[in-house]
Coordinates of C-alpha atoms and ligand atoms in Angstrom, one line a residue:
M3 CA 50.6 -24.0 22.5
L4 CA 48.0 -21.7 21.0
G5 CA 46.5 -22.3 17.6
L6 CA 47.5 -19.8 14.9
M7 CA 44.0 -18.8 13.7
Q8 CA 42.7 -15.2 13.5
D9 CA 40.8 -13.7 16.4
W10 CA 37.4 -12.9 14.8
P11 CA 35.0 -12.1 17.6
L12 CA 31.5 -13.6 17.0
R13 CA 29.5 -10.3 16.8
C14 CA 25.9 -10.3 15.5
H15 CA 26.3 -7.4 13.2
R16 CA 28.7 -9.4 11.1
I17 CA 25.6 -11.4 10.0
I18 CA 24.0 -8.4 8.3
D19 CA 27.4 -7.4 6.9
H20 CA 27.6 -10.9 5.3
A21 CA 24.1 -10.7 3.9
A22 CA 24.6 -7.2 2.5
L23 CA 27.8 -8.3 0.8
F24 CA 27.0 -11.8 -0.5
H25 CA 23.2 -11.7 -0.7
A26 CA 22.8 -7.9 -1.3
N27 CA 19.7 -8.0 -3.5
R28 CA 17.9 -10.8 -1.8
E29 CA 14.5 -9.4 -0.9
V30 CA 13.0 -8.7 2.5
V31 CA 9.2 -8.4 1.8
S32 CA 6.8 -7.1 4.5
R33 CA 3.1 -6.7 4.9
S34 CA 3.5 -3.2 6.3
V35 CA 1.5 -2.1 9.3
E36 CA 0.2 0.8 7.2
G37 CA -1.2 -1.8 4.7
P38 CA 0.7 -2.2 1.5
I39 CA 3.3 -4.8 0.7
H40 CA 6.8 -3.3 1.1
R41 CA 9.9 -4.6 -0.6
T42 CA 13.5 -4.0 0.4
T43 CA 16.9 -5.9 0.3
Y44 CA 19.5 -7.0 2.8
A45 CA 21.8 -4.3 1.5
A46 CA 19.2 -1.6 2.2
I47 CA 18.4 -3.1 5.6
R48 CA 22.0 -2.8 6.6
T49 CA 22.2 0.8 5.5
K50 CA 19.2 1.7 7.6
A51 CA 20.5 -0.3 10.5
L52 CA 23.7 1.8 10.3
K53 CA 21.6 5.0 10.4
T54 CA 19.6 3.6 13.4
A55 CA 22.9 2.9 15.2
Q56 CA 24.1 6.5 14.5
A57 CA 20.8 8.0 15.5
L58 CA 20.8 6.0 18.8
E59 CA 24.3 7.1 19.6
A60 CA 23.3 10.7 18.9
E61 CA 20.4 10.1 21.3
G62 CA 22.9 9.3 24.0
I63 CA 22.5 5.5 23.9
R64 CA 25.7 3.8 25.1
V65 CA 27.1 0.3 25.1
G66 CA 25.0 -2.0 27.3
D67 CA 21.9 0.3 27.3
R68 CA 18.6 -1.5 26.7
V69 CA 16.4 -0.4 23.8
A70 CA 12.9 -1.9 23.6
T71 CA 10.9 -2.9 20.5
L72 CA 7.1 -3.5 20.8
A73 CA 6.6 -4.4 17.2
W74 CA 5.4 -6.9 14.6
N75 CA 7.6 -8.8 12.2
T76 CA 8.5 -6.3 9.5
G77 CA 11.6 -5.1 7.6
R78 CA 11.8 -2.0 9.8
H79 CA 11.8 -4.2 12.9
L80 CA 14.8 -6.0 11.4
E81 CA 16.6 -2.7 10.7
V82 CA 16.3 -1.5 14.3
W83 CA 17.2 -5.0 15.7
Y84 CA 20.6 -4.7 13.9
G85 CA 20.9 -1.0 14.6
I86 CA 20.4 -1.5 18.3
L87 CA 22.9 -4.3 18.7
G88 CA 25.3 -2.6 16.2
C89 CA 25.8 0.4 18.4
G90 CA 26.6 -1.9 21.4
A91 CA 23.1 -1.6 22.9
V92 CA 20.8 -4.5 23.8
Y93 CA 17.6 -5.1 21.8
H94 CA 14.8 -6.0 24.2
T95 CA 11.8 -7.4 22.3
V96 CA 8.5 -6.8 24.3
N97 CA 5.5 -9.1 23.8
P98 CA 2.5 -6.9 23.2
R99 CA 0.2 -9.8 24.2
L100 CA 1.3 -9.5 27.8
F101 CA -1.0 -7.8 30.3
P102 CA -0.3 -4.0 30.4
E103 CA 1.0 -4.3 34.0
Q104 CA 3.5 -7.0 32.8
I105 CA 4.7 -4.8 30.0
A106 CA 5.3 -2.0 32.5
Y107 CA 7.1 -4.4 34.8
I108 CA 9.5 -5.7 32.2
V109 CA 10.2 -2.3 30.5
G110 CA 11.0 -1.0 34.0
H111 CA 13.0 -4.0 35.1
A112 CA 15.1 -3.9 31.9
E113 CA 15.4 -0.1 32.3
D114 CA 14.7 0.5 28.6
R115 CA 15.7 4.0 27.5
V116 CA 14.2 4.2 24.0
L117 CA 11.2 2.3 22.8
F118 CA 10.5 1.5 19.1
T119 CA 6.9 0.7 18.4
D120 CA 4.4 0.1 15.6
L121 CA 1.3 2.3 15.0
T122 CA -0.8 -0.5 16.4
F123 CA 0.5 -0.1 19.9
V124 CA 0.5 3.7 20.2
P125 CA -2.9 3.8 22.0
L126 CA -1.7 1.0 24.4
L127 CA 1.5 2.9 25.2
E128 CA -0.3 6.2 25.7
K129 CA -2.4 4.6 28.4
L130 CA 0.7 3.0 30.0
A131 CA 3.2 5.8 29.5
D132 CA 3.1 7.1 33.1
K133 CA 4.1 3.6 34.3
L134 CA 7.2 3.6 32.0
P135 CA 9.4 6.2 33.6
T136 CA 12.7 4.9 32.2
V137 CA 11.7 5.5 28.5
E138 CA 13.1 8.8 27.3
R139 CA 11.8 8.6 23.7
Y140 CA 9.3 6.7 21.7
I141 CA 10.0 6.1 18.0
V142 CA 7.1 5.0 15.9
L143 CA 8.0 2.6 13.1
T144 CA 6.4 4.6 10.3
D145 CA 6.9 7.7 8.1
A146 CA 5.8 11.3 8.5
A147 CA 2.7 10.8 6.4
H148 CA 1.3 8.1 8.8
M149 CA 2.5 9.6 12.1
P150 CA -0.4 10.1 14.4
Q151 CA -0.9 12.9 16.9
T152 CA 0.3 11.4 20.2
S153 CA 1.1 12.3 23.8
L154 CA 4.0 9.9 23.9
K155 CA 7.2 11.5 25.2
N156 CA 9.5 12.9 22.4
A157 CA 7.6 10.8 19.9
V158 CA 9.0 10.8 16.4
A159 CA 8.4 8.9 13.2
Y160 CA 11.2 6.5 12.5
E161 CA 11.8 7.5 8.9
D162 CA 12.1 11.2 10.0
W163 CA 14.3 10.3 12.9
I164 CA 17.0 8.5 10.8
A165 CA 16.6 10.9 7.8
G166 CA 19.3 13.2 9.0
F167 CA 22.0 10.4 9.2
D168 CA 24.2 9.2 6.4
G169 CA 24.9 5.7 7.6
D170 CA 28.7 6.4 7.7
Y171 CA 29.2 4.5 10.9
A172 CA 31.5 1.7 12.2
W173 CA 29.7 -1.0 14.2
K174 CA 30.8 -0.9 17.9
E175 CA 33.5 -3.5 18.5
V176 CA 32.2 -4.9 21.7
D177 CA 33.5 -8.1 23.3
E178 CA 31.8 -11.1 21.8
N179 CA 30.5 -12.0 25.2
A180 CA 28.8 -8.6 25.6
A181 CA 25.0 -8.6 25.8
A182 CA 23.2 -8.2 22.4
G183 CA 19.6 -8.9 23.2
M184 CA 17.1 -9.8 25.8
C185 CA 13.7 -11.4 26.1
Y186 CA 11.6 -12.1 29.1
T187 CA 10.2 -15.5 29.8
S188 CA 6.4 -15.8 29.5
G189 CA 6.2 -16.1 33.3
T190 CA 3.1 -18.3 33.9
T191 CA 4.0 -18.0 37.6
G192 CA 5.5 -15.0 39.3
N193 CA 7.1 -12.1 37.4
P194 CA 8.6 -12.6 34.0
K195 CA 12.4 -13.1 34.1
G196 CA 14.9 -11.6 31.7
V197 CA 17.1 -13.8 29.5
L198 CA 20.2 -12.0 28.2
Y199 CA 21.7 -13.2 24.9
S200 CA 25.3 -12.4 24.0
H201 CA 26.7 -11.7 20.6
R202 CA 28.6 -15.0 20.7
S203 CA 25.6 -17.0 21.9
N204 CA 23.4 -15.6 19.1
V205 CA 26.0 -16.3 16.4
L206 CA 26.7 -19.9 17.6
H207 CA 23.1 -20.6 18.1
S208 CA 22.2 -19.4 14.6
M209 CA 24.9 -21.5 13.0
A210 CA 23.8 -24.6 14.9
A211 CA 20.1 -23.9 14.0
L212 CA 21.0 -23.6 10.3
Q213 CA 22.3 -27.1 10.0
V214 CA 20.6 -29.3 7.5
D215 CA 19.2 -31.6 10.2
M216 CA 17.9 -28.5 12.0
L217 CA 16.2 -25.6 10.2
G218 CA 18.3 -26.4 7.1
L219 CA 17.8 -22.9 5.4
S220 CA 19.6 -22.1 2.2
S221 CA 20.0 -19.1 -0.1
N222 CA 17.4 -20.7 -2.3
D223 CA 14.8 -20.7 0.4
V224 CA 12.0 -18.1 0.9
V225 CA 11.4 -18.0 4.6
M226 CA 8.4 -16.6 6.4
P227 CA 8.9 -16.3 10.2
V228 CA 5.3 -16.1 11.5
V229 CA 6.7 -16.6 15.0
P230 CA 7.0 -13.1 16.2
M231 CA 10.5 -11.6 16.8
F232 CA 9.2 -10.8 20.4
H233 CA 8.7 -14.5 21.1
A234 CA 11.7 -16.4 22.4
N235 CA 14.4 -14.5 20.4
G236 CA 12.3 -14.9 17.3
W237 CA 13.5 -18.5 17.1
S238 CA 16.7 -16.9 15.9
L239 CA 15.4 -16.4 12.4
A240 CA 16.3 -12.7 12.3
F241 CA 19.9 -14.0 12.3
G242 CA 19.4 -17.3 10.4
M243 CA 17.7 -15.8 7.3
P244 CA 20.4 -13.2 6.5
M245 CA 23.2 -15.7 7.5
A246 CA 21.9 -18.1 4.9
G247 CA 20.8 -15.4 2.4
S248 CA 17.2 -16.7 2.3
K249 CA 14.5 -14.3 1.0
C250 CA 12.6 -13.1 4.0
V251 CA 8.8 -12.6 4.1
M252 CA 7.4 -10.7 7.1
P253 CA 3.7 -11.1 7.9
G254 CA 3.4 -7.8 9.9
A255 CA 0.3 -7.6 12.0
K256 CA -1.9 -10.0 10.1
M257 CA -1.6 -13.6 11.2
D258 CA -5.1 -14.9 10.3
G259 CA -5.3 -17.9 8.0
A260 CA -6.3 -16.0 4.9
S261 CA -3.5 -13.4 5.2
I262 CA -0.9 -16.0 5.9
H263 CA -2.1 -18.1 3.0
E264 CA -2.0 -15.1 0.7
L265 CA 1.6 -14.3 1.5
L266 CA 2.7 -18.0 1.4
E267 CA 1.4 -18.2 -2.2
S268 CA 2.2 -14.8 -3.6
E269 CA 5.8 -14.7 -2.4
G270 CA 6.6 -18.4 -3.1
V271 CA 7.4 -19.3 0.6
T272 CA 9.3 -22.6 0.9
C273 CA 9.8 -22.6 4.7
T274 CA 7.8 -21.1 7.6
A275 CA 7.7 -21.4 11.4
A276 CA 5.2 -20.8 14.2
V277 CA 3.2 -22.2 17.1
P278 CA 0.4 -24.8 16.5
T279 CA -2.4 -22.2 17.0
I280 CA -1.3 -20.3 13.9
W281 CA -1.4 -23.5 11.8
L282 CA -4.8 -24.4 13.1
M283 CA -6.1 -21.1 11.7
L284 CA -4.3 -21.8 8.3
L285 CA -5.5 -25.4 8.0
Q286 CA -9.1 -24.3 8.8
H287 CA -8.9 -21.6 6.2
L288 CA -7.6 -24.1 3.6
E289 CA -10.4 -26.5 4.5
E290 CA -13.0 -23.8 4.0
T291 CA -11.6 -22.4 0.8
G292 CA -10.1 -25.4 -0.8
G293 CA -6.8 -23.5 -1.0
K294 CA -3.5 -25.2 -1.9
L295 CA 0.1 -24.8 -0.7
S296 CA 1.9 -24.8 -4.0
T297 CA 5.4 -23.7 -3.0
L298 CA 5.7 -24.5 0.8
K299 CA 8.0 -27.4 1.5
K300 CA 8.6 -27.3 5.2
V301 CA 6.8 -26.0 8.3
V302 CA 8.6 -25.8 11.6
I303 CA 6.1 -26.2 14.5
G304 CA 7.0 -25.6 18.1
G305 CA 6.3 -23.6 21.3
S306 CA 3.8 -26.2 22.3
A307 CA 3.3 -29.8 21.2
C308 CA 2.4 -30.3 17.6
P309 CA -0.6 -32.6 17.5
R310 CA -0.2 -35.7 15.3
A311 CA -3.4 -34.8 13.4
M312 CA -1.7 -31.5 12.3
T313 CA 1.4 -33.2 11.1
K314 CA -0.7 -35.8 9.2
K315 CA -2.8 -33.1 7.6
F316 CA 0.2 -31.0 6.4
Q317 CA 2.0 -34.0 5.0
D318 CA -0.8 -36.1 3.5
T319 CA -3.1 -33.4 2.3
Y320 CA -0.8 -30.6 1.3
G321 CA 2.6 -32.3 0.8
V322 CA 4.4 -30.1 3.3
E323 CA 7.0 -31.7 5.6
V324 CA 6.5 -30.9 9.3
I325 CA 9.5 -30.4 11.5
H326 CA 8.4 -30.5 15.2
A327 CA 10.7 -28.3 17.4
W328 CA 11.1 -27.8 21.1
G329 CA 12.9 -25.0 22.8
M330 CA 12.6 -22.2 25.2
T331 CA 13.5 -18.5 25.7
E332 CA 16.3 -19.6 28.0
M333 CA 17.9 -21.7 25.1
S334 CA 18.1 -18.8 22.5
P335 CA 15.6 -20.7 21.9
L336 CA 16.0 -23.9 19.8
G337 CA 16.6 -27.1 21.7
T338 CA 15.7 -30.1 19.5
L339 CA 14.2 -30.5 16.0
C340 CA 12.6 -33.6 14.7
S341 CA 14.3 -34.3 11.4
L342 CA 14.6 -38.0 10.6
K343 CA 18.0 -39.7 11.1
P344 CA 18.8 -42.8 9.1
A345 CA 17.3 -45.0 11.8
Y346 CA 13.9 -43.5 11.1
A347 CA 14.1 -42.0 7.6
K348 CA 12.6 -44.9 5.8
L349 CA 9.6 -45.2 8.1
T350 CA 6.2 -44.5 6.6
G351 CA 2.6 -44.0 7.7
D352 CA 1.9 -44.3 11.5
A353 CA 5.4 -45.4 12.4
R354 CA 6.8 -42.2 10.8
L355 CA 4.1 -40.1 12.6
D356 CA 5.1 -41.9 15.9
V357 CA 8.6 -40.4 15.5
Q358 CA 7.4 -37.1 14.3
E359 CA 5.3 -36.7 17.4
K360 CA 8.6 -36.5 19.4
Q361 CA 10.3 -33.1 19.7
G362 CA 13.5 -34.5 18.1
H363 CA 17.2 -34.4 18.6
P364 CA 19.5 -31.5 19.5
P365 CA 22.2 -29.9 17.3
F366 CA 25.9 -29.9 18.2
T367 CA 26.2 -27.2 21.1
I368 CA 23.4 -28.7 23.2
E369 CA 23.9 -31.4 25.8
M370 CA 20.9 -32.9 27.6
K371 CA 20.1 -35.4 30.4
I372 CA 17.0 -36.6 32.2
T373 CA 17.1 -37.1 35.9
D374 CA 14.8 -38.1 38.8
D375 CA 13.9 -35.6 41.5
E376 CA 17.2 -36.3 43.3
G377 CA 19.2 -35.5 40.2
N378 CA 20.2 -39.1 39.4
P379 CA 20.5 -39.7 35.6
L380 CA 17.7 -41.8 34.0
P381 CA 18.1 -44.2 31.0
W382 CA 17.4 -43.2 27.4
D383 CA 14.9 -46.0 26.8
D384 CA 12.0 -44.0 25.3
K385 CA 9.9 -44.9 28.4
T386 CA 11.4 -43.5 31.6
F387 CA 10.1 -39.9 32.3
G388 CA 12.5 -37.5 33.9
R389 CA 13.3 -33.9 34.5
L390 CA 14.9 -32.5 31.4
K391 CA 18.2 -30.6 31.9
V392 CA 20.4 -28.9 29.3
R393 CA 23.7 -27.1 28.9
G394 CA 25.5 -25.3 26.1
P395 CA 27.0 -22.0 24.9
A396 CA 23.6 -20.5 24.0
I397 CA 21.7 -21.6 27.2
T398 CA 21.2 -19.1 30.0
S399 CA 23.5 -19.3 33.0
S400 CA 21.4 -16.9 35.2
Y401 CA 18.5 -14.5 34.8
F402 CA 18.9 -10.7 34.4
K403 CA 19.8 -9.1 37.8
G404 CA 20.1 -12.5 39.4
E405 CA 16.3 -13.0 39.7
G406 CA 15.6 -16.6 40.7
G407 CA 19.1 -17.1 42.2
E408 CA 21.4 -20.0 41.2
I409 CA 19.7 -21.9 38.3
L410 CA 22.4 -24.5 37.3
D411 CA 23.1 -27.8 38.9
E412 CA 26.6 -28.8 40.0
E413 CA 27.4 -30.0 36.5
G414 CA 26.3 -26.7 34.9
Y415 CA 22.9 -28.0 33.6
F416 CA 19.8 -25.8 33.5
D417 CA 16.6 -27.4 34.6
T418 CA 14.0 -26.8 31.8
N419 CA 11.1 -27.6 34.1
D420 CA 10.0 -29.9 31.3
V421 CA 9.5 -33.6 31.8
G422 CA 10.4 -36.0 29.0
T423 CA 11.7 -39.3 27.7
I424 CA 14.7 -39.8 25.5
D425 CA 15.0 -42.7 23.1
Q426 CA 18.0 -44.8 22.0
E427 CA 18.6 -42.4 19.1
G428 CA 18.6 -39.4 21.3
Y429 CA 15.1 -38.2 20.4
L430 CA 13.4 -36.2 23.1
R431 CA 9.7 -36.6 23.8
I432 CA 8.2 -33.9 26.0
T433 CA 5.5 -35.4 28.2
D434 CA 4.8 -32.3 30.3
R435 CA 5.8 -29.2 32.1
S436 CA 6.9 -30.6 35.5
K437 CA 4.0 -28.8 37.2
D438 CA 1.4 -30.1 34.7
V439 CA 2.2 -33.8 34.8
I440 CA -0.6 -35.8 36.4
K441 CA 0.5 -37.9 39.3
S442 CA -1.8 -40.9 39.6
G443 CA -1.1 -43.7 42.1
G444 CA 2.6 -42.9 42.2
E445 CA 2.9 -43.0 38.4
W446 CA 3.0 -40.1 35.9
I447 CA 0.4 -39.5 33.2
S448 CA 1.4 -37.2 30.4
S449 CA -1.2 -34.4 29.8
I450 CA 0.3 -33.6 26.4
D451 CA -0.1 -37.2 25.1
L452 CA -3.8 -37.1 26.1
E453 CA -4.3 -33.7 24.5
N454 CA -2.7 -34.8 21.3
L455 CA -4.8 -37.9 21.1
A456 CA -8.1 -36.0 21.8
V457 CA -7.5 -33.4 19.1
G458 CA -7.2 -36.2 16.6
H459 CA -11.0 -36.6 16.9
P460 CA -12.5 -34.9 13.9
D461 CA -15.1 -32.9 15.9
V462 CA -12.6 -31.5 18.5
A463 CA -11.1 -28.0 17.9
E464 CA -8.8 -27.9 21.0
A465 CA -8.2 -30.1 24.1
A466 CA -6.5 -29.6 27.4
V467 CA -5.9 -32.0 30.3
I468 CA -5.4 -31.1 33.9
G469 CA -5.1 -33.2 37.1
I470 CA -8.0 -33.1 39.5
A471 CA -7.5 -34.2 43.1
H472 CA -8.7 -37.8 43.7
P473 CA -9.1 -39.4 47.1
K474 CA -7.6 -42.7 46.1
W475 CA -5.2 -42.0 43.2
D476 CA -4.0 -38.5 44.3
E477 CA -4.8 -37.0 40.9
R478 CA -6.8 -38.2 37.9
P479 CA -7.0 -36.5 34.4
L480 CA -9.9 -34.3 33.4
L481 CA -10.2 -33.7 29.7
I482 CA -11.4 -30.3 28.7
I483 CA -12.7 -29.9 25.1
V484 CA -13.6 -27.1 22.7
R485 CA -15.9 -28.5 20.0
K486 CA -15.4 -27.5 16.4
E487 CA -18.1 -25.0 15.4
G488 CA -21.5 -26.7 14.7
R489 CA -20.4 -30.1 15.9
E490 CA -22.3 -32.0 18.7
V491 CA -19.8 -34.5 19.8
E492 CA -20.3 -35.9 23.4
A493 CA -18.0 -37.2 26.1
G494 CA -18.6 -40.9 25.3
D495 CA -17.7 -40.4 21.6
I496 CA -14.3 -38.9 22.5
L497 CA -13.5 -41.5 25.2
D498 CA -14.4 -44.3 22.7
F499 CA -12.1 -42.7 20.2
M500 CA -9.2 -42.6 22.7
K501 CA -9.8 -46.2 24.1
G502 CA -7.1 -48.7 23.0
K503 CA -4.7 -46.0 21.9
I504 CA -3.3 -45.4 25.4
A505 CA -2.9 -47.5 28.6
N506 CA -6.3 -48.0 30.3
W507 CA -5.2 -46.3 33.5
W508 CA -4.3 -43.1 31.4
M509 CA -7.9 -42.7 30.3
P510 CA -9.5 -39.4 31.5
D511 CA -12.0 -39.9 34.2
A512 CA -14.3 -37.3 32.8
V513 CA -14.7 -34.8 29.9
A514 CA -15.8 -31.2 30.3
F515 CA -16.9 -29.0 27.4
V516 CA -16.0 -25.2 27.3
D517 CA -16.4 -22.5 24.7
E518 CA -12.7 -21.4 24.9
I519 CA -9.4 -22.6 26.4
P520 CA -7.3 -19.8 27.8
H521 CA -3.9 -19.1 26.3
T522 CA -0.7 -17.4 27.5
A523 CA 0.9 -14.4 25.6
T524 CA 2.9 -16.9 23.7
G525 CA 0.0 -19.1 22.6
K526 CA 0.4 -21.9 25.2
I527 CA -2.6 -23.4 27.0
Q528 CA -2.8 -21.6 30.3
K529 CA -3.2 -24.4 32.7
T530 CA -3.0 -22.2 35.8
T531 CA -6.2 -20.5 34.7
L532 CA -7.8 -23.8 33.9
R533 CA -6.9 -25.2 37.3
E534 CA -8.5 -22.2 38.9
Q535 CA -11.6 -22.6 36.8
F536 CA -11.9 -26.2 37.7
H537 CA -10.7 -25.8 41.3
D538 CA -14.0 -27.1 42.8
Y539 CA -14.5 -29.9 40.2
K540 CA -15.3 -33.3 41.6
F541 CA -15.4 -36.6 39.7
T542 CA -18.9 -38.1 40.2
D543 CA -17.5 -41.5 41.3
A544 CA -14.6 -40.2 43.5
Ligands
LIG3 P1 9.0 -20.3 25.8 O1 10.2 -19.9 26.5 O2 7.9 -19.3 26.0 O3 9.2 -20.5 24.4 O4 8.4 -21.6 26.4 C1 9.2 -22.8 26.5 C2 8.4 -23.9 26.9 O5 7.4 -24.2 25.9 C3 9.1 -25.2 27.0 O6 9.8 -25.3 28.2 C4 8.1 -26.3 26.9 O7 7.3 -26.5 28.1 C5 7.1 -25.6 25.9 N1 7.4 -26.1 24.5 C6 8.1 -25.6 23.5 N2 8.1 -26.3 22.4 C7 7.4 -27.4 22.7 C8 7.0 -28.6 22.0 N3 7.3 -28.8 20.7 N4 6.3 -29.5 22.7 C9 5.9 -29.4 23.9 N5 6.2 -28.3 24.7 C10 6.9 -27.3 24.1

């Protein structure tokens, strides 16, 4: 017997409809790429999204076509995001921090037909245009007054391009399982692979992510997504904010500490989200200027491990709660968030920080397991490391065009390529990427744990740990350090600081100092480059 409920397909454009009806005048504030602060509302965003959908259709864009954006977080980006998916096409957010050849590869692989871009990226695209044969038209997210002279094919200013349309448009009623968006994985090895989100997966994921124990956004929140919309489905905030009716503050192109601080204070931001490197810049700025965080209540930190010292600083010095989060492009992207369940909620001081160092627990819709290399399940005892595998309705089942072949195990789980432990409360602790874990004498050493500990030293700006071949132990850890400006800390000081806080056999065998640690396009430490850099390194006693 079937239930007698209405069939209401989970389409993403219903989210902006909801916001425009029930949170019509809630503001969307942007630091525009042209410079000034720009203010609009969810109702106005929806109207312009409808015009975008109309204009795309007039352009010949049909259901399933891919339309790229190479753009910062702004209200205009939000308008075209909904306009693209609203006409049945697929938004493809392109990360401008990728190498130009990678941008050409993914735009070609996705077969993007139209490309929306910001003024910032016009020169980059002009250089790259002959490698982007699928793109029929470039739309610059600006108005006629700011439109530059450009050689880009059929280039037009966005505001001019939609000006002739009235917004009298009915969203395309595609199947809820139809593709709505796509994002390529950062691809530290091999070519980036395309992850294709459906309308249904985006809606379900955003609902799960909004739960109080997860992002917990409300209509009273003022949310600033510093994490770019082009990084891992923008952590689903382009859906979550209008779904909750939160005021939205978009930082545009400026993500330095001073600019972020200015917006946090001037717009009364209560919740923000980004990778640790952004927060390093903010905290440094606050330290230098003596600035305060007067309205911020919660900062969501993920994309790479959030160091304990960062959590402590936010909480103890600025009174801002840190929510550590883990996820990946393939998971739409949120996997776990570290809100505190009753078993941990009353902890204080170091015991609380011990839990907050973990990546947290998943919402309903995500199942996870850890296994050994043969696929046998491992216990949830907070100690045993295993390969982390996940399944759920917003987790990829295969990559675009079948790249990488079959990616699920016989139970339908996706191997995250992360290694972690799970505790009795279901809290995940990521100990490494499977290729970064240090294999020493048949045991595993977590490079992330060592890095987190080392950055707790007051003179250390950044730390990375890689395994170096060792004749006896197979591999041993090398700690690579960037000193804080003007500090003179030496290897012995850092090792003394670490001693006693980890098992003796985890202690790095040596410390190397560098001026800079390389990062990927999504702000993660680029271990492949570090391994190349230290390819010939030998421990003195090995
Ligand atoms: P991406 O798809 O670019 O977001 O990268 C996903 C990968 O980033 C994950 O598989 C993890 O290796 C890493 N990652 C994300 N969040 C965290 C975190 N909180 N701690 C440690 N690693 C993380």
